[in-house]
Coordinates of C-alpha atoms in Angstrom, one line a residue:
X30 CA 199.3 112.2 -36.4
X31 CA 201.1 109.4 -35.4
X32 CA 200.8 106.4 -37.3
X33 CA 200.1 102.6 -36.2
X34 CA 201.7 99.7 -38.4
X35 CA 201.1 95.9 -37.4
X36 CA 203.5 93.5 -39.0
X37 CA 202.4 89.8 -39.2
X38 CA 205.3 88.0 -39.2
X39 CA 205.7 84.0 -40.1
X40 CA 209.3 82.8 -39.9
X41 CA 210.1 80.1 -37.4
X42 CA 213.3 81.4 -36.5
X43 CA 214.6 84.6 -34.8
X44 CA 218.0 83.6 -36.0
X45 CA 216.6 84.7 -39.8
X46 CA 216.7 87.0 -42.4
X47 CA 213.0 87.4 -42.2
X48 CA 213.4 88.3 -38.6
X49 CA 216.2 90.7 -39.4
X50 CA 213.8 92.4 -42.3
X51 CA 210.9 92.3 -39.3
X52 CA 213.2 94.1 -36.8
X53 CA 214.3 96.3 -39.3
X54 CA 211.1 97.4 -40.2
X55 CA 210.4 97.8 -36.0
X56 CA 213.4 100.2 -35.8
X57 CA 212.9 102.1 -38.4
X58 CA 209.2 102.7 -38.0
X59 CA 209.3 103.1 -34.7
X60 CA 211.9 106.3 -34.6
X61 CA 209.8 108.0 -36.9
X62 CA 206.8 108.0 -34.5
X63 CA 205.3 105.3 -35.5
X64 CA 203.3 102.7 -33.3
X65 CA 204.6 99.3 -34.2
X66 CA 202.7 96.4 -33.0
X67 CA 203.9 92.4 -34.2
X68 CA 202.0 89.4 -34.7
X69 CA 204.9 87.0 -34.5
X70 CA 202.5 83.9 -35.6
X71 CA 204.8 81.4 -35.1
X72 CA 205.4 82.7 -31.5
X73 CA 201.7 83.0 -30.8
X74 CA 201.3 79.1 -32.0
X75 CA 198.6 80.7 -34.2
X76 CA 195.9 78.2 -35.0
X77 CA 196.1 77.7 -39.0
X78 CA 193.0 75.5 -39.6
X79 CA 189.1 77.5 -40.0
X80 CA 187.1 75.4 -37.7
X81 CA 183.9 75.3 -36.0
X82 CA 186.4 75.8 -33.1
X83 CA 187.1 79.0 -34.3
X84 CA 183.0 80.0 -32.9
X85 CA 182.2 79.9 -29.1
X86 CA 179.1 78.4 -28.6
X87 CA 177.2 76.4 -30.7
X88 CA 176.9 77.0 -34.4
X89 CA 173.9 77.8 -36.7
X90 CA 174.4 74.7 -38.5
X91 CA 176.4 72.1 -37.5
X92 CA 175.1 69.4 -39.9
X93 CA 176.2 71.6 -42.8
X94 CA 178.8 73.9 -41.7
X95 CA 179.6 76.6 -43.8
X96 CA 182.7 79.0 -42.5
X97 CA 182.1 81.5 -44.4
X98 CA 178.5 81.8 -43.3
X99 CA 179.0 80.9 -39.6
X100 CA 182.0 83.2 -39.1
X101 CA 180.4 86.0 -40.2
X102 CA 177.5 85.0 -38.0
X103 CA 179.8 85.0 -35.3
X104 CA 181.3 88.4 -36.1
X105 CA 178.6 89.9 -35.8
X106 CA 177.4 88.4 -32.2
X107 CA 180.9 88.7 -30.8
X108 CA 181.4 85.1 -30.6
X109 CA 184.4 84.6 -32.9
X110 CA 187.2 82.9 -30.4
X111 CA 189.9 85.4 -28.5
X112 CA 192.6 85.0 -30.8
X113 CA 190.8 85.9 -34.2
X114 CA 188.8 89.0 -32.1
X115 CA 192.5 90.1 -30.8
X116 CA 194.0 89.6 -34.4
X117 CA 191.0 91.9 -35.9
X118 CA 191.9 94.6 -33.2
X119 CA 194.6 95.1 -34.5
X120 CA 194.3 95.1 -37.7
X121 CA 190.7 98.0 -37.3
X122 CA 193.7 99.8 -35.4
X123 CA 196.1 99.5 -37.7
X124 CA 197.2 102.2 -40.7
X125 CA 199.8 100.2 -42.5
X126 CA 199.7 96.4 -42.2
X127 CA 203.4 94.5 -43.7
X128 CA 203.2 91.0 -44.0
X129 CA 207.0 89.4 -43.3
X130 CA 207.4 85.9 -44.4
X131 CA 209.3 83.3 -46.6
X132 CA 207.3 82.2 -50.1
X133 CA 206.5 78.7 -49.7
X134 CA 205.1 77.5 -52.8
X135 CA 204.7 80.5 -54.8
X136 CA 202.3 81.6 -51.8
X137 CA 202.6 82.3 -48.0
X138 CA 203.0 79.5 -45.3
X139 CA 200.5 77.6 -44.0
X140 CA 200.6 79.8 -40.9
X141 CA 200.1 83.1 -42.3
X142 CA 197.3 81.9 -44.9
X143 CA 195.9 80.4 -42.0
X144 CA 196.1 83.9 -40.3
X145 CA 194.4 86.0 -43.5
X146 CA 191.8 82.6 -43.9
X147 CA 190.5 82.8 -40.2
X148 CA 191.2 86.7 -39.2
X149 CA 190.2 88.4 -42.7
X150 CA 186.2 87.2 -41.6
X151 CA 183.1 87.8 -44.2
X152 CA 181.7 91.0 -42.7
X153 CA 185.1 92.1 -41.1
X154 CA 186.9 92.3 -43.8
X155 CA 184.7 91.9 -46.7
X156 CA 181.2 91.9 -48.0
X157 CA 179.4 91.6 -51.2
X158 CA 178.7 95.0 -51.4
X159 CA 182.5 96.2 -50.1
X160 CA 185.0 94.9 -51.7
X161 CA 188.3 95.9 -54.2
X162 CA 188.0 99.9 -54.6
X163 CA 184.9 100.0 -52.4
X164 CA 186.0 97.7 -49.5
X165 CA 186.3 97.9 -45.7
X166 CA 190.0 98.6 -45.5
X167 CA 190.0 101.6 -48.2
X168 CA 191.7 103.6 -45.8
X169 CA 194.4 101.1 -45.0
X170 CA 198.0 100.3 -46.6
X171 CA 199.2 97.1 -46.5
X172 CA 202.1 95.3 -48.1
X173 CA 203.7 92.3 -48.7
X174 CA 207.5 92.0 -47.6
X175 CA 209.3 88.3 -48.4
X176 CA 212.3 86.4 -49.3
X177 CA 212.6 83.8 -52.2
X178 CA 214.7 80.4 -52.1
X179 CA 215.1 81.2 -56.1
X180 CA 216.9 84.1 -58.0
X181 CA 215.3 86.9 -59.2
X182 CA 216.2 85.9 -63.0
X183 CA 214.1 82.6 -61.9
X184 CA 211.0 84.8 -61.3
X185 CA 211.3 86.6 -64.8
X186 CA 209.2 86.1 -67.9
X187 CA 211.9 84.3 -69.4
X188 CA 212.7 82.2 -66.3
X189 CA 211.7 79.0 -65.1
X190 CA 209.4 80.0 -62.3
X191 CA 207.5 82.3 -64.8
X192 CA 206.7 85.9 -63.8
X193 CA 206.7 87.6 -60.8
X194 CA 204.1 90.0 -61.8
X195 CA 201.8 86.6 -62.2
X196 CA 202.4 84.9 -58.8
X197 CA 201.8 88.0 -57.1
X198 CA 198.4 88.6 -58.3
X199 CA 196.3 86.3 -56.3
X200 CA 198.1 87.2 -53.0
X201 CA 198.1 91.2 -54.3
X202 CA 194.6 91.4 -55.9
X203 CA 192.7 88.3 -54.5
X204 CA 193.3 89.2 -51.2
X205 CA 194.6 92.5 -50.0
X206 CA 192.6 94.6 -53.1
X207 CA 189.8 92.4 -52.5
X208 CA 189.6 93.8 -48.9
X209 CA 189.9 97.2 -49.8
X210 CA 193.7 97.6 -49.2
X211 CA 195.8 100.1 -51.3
X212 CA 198.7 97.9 -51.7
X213 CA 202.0 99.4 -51.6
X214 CA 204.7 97.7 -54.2
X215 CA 206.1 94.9 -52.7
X216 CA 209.5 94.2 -50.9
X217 CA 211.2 91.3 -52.4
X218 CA 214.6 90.0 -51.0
X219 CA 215.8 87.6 -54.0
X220 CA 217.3 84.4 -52.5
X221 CA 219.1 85.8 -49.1
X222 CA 220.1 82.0 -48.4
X223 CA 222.1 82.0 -51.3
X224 CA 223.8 85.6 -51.1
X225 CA 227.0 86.4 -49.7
X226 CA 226.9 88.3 -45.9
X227 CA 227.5 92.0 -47.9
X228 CA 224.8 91.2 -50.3
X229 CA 222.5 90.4 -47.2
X230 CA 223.3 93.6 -45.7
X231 CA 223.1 95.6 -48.6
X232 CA 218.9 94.3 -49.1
X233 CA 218.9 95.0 -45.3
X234 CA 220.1 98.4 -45.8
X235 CA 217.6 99.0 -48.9
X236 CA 214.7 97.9 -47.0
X237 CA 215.7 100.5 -44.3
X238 CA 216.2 103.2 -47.1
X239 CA 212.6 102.2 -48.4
X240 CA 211.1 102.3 -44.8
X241 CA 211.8 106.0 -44.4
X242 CA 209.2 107.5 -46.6
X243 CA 207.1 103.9 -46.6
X244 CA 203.9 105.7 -45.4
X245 CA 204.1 108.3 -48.2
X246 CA 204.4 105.8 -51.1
X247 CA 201.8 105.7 -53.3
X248 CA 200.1 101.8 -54.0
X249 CA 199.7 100.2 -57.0
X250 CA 197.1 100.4 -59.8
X251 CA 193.9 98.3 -59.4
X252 CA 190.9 98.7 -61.9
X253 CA 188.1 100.6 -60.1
X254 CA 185.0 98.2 -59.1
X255 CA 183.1 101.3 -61.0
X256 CA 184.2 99.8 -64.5
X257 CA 182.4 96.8 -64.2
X258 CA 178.3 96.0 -64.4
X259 CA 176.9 95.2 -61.4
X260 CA 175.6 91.7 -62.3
X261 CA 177.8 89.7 -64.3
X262 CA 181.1 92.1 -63.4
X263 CA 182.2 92.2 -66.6
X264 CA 184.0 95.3 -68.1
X265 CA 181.5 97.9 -69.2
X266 CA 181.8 98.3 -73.1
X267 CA 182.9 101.7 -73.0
X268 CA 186.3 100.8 -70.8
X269 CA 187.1 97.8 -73.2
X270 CA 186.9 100.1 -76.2
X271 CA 189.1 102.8 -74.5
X272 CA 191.7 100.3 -73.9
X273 CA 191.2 98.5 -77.4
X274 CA 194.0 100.3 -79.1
X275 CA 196.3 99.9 -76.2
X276 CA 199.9 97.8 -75.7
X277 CA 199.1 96.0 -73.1
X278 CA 196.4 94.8 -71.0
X279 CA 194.8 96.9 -68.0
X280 CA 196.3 94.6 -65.0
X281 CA 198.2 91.0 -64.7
X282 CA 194.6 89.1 -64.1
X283 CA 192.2 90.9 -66.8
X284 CA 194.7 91.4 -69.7
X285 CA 191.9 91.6 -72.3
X286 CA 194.4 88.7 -74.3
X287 CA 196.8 91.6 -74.4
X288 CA 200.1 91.5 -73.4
X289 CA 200.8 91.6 -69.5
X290 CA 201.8 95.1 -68.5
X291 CA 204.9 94.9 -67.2
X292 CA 206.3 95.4 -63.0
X293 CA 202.2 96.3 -62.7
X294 CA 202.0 94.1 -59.2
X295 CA 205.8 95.4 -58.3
X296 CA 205.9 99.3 -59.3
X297 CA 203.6 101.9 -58.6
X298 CA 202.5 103.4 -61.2
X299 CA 202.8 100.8 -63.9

């Protein structure tokens, strides 16, 4: 059965190696079947800011407004505005979702967080109940796919900007796991800008390599929601213990003051 990807793409420039990474990833998906739909954000003029604008009609509380309460609200009466409602169609009809951008900041552009803050909705996306191994999108694959302005040595444990492993966590776990997502390792293209044209080509021609068995990769390792009590969401006594005698800790973000597993938010299986 044919497969449907959405890539939601924030690069300013069509002229750039994100693009070329973005129309790679079109190509190559595309001759193998695939349905490839793109949210080119930038494009779109995509709102960034979560406003009451964001609700048609009047809110629940406009003295006190509360986005994550009156989105949710609005969900759920159909009254979120046209471009979050479009955005959320294509991501319920979406198997694989690749998000193609430049790290600003250690993080994603304004755009595209402004993309996961407004489109990723409490209700949609997420609920107290669903959420990590038990949420909405358990079903789904996404990824993150990005160039850096530093080298990869930079983004080491020994380098400057610290670990990779560690800056990926929030966007990997506190996001995409959060919603369910099994999140396939990430594509990182170290410092194009910087690179020579046949280094450029040869990440170009990696990605493409990659992109041909994409859908069968298996994610990365996330603790199961079932290893933690259900009221302060701690780790259960028994899963601490099992783990006691072990190297390193179970993931980048609960480490149990062990040391940080190594590649676990850029390998599968690690």
């Amino acid at each position: 059965m044919a497969k449907k990807v959405l890539i939601v793409y924030a690069h300013q420039s069509s002229g750039s190696f994100n693009a070329a990474a973005k129309n790679a990833a079109v190509e190559v998906l595309t001759a193998q079947g695939c349905t490839v739909d793109v949210s080119d954000l930038y494009a779109m003029g995509f709102k960034a800011t979560a406003t009451a604008e964001d609700i048609k009609g009047e809110v629940k509380n406009a003295e006190n407004f509360c986005y994550l309460e009156e989105s949710k609200l609005a969900w759920e009466q159909g009254k979120l505005s046209a471009d979050i409602m479009e955005e959320q169609s294509k991501l319920t009809e979406a198997d694989l979702i690749i998000f193609q951008f430049p790290m600003y900041w250690f993080s994603v552009p304004a755009i595209l967080k402004g993309w996961i803050d407004r489109v990723l909705t409490n209700g949609f996306a997420f609920s107290q109940e669903k959420r990590y191994s038990q949420g909405i999108f358990k079903d789904k694959k996404a990824m993150l796919s990005f160039t850096t302005g530093s080298l990869e040595s930079m983004f080491s444990p020994t380098g400057i900007n610290g670990d990779m492993n560690v800056t990926l966590w929030p966007l990997q776990n506190g996001i995409l796991h959060y919603c369910g997502f099994q999140v396939l390792a990430p594509q990182i293209f170290w410092a194009p800008s910087s690179a020579v044209a046949e280094d450029r080509k040869s990440m170009l021609e990696s990605w493409r390599t990659r992109l041909q068995g994409l859908l069968e990769e298996k994610p990365l390792s996330f603790i199961s929601l079932d290893c933690f009590d259900d009221k302060a969401f701690q780790l259960k006594p028994e899963v601490q213990e099992k783990h006691a005698s072990k190297e390193f800790g179970l993931t980048v973000g609960i480490h149990l003051n062990k040391s940080l597993p190594p590649h676990s938010q850029m390998k599968a299986g690690c």
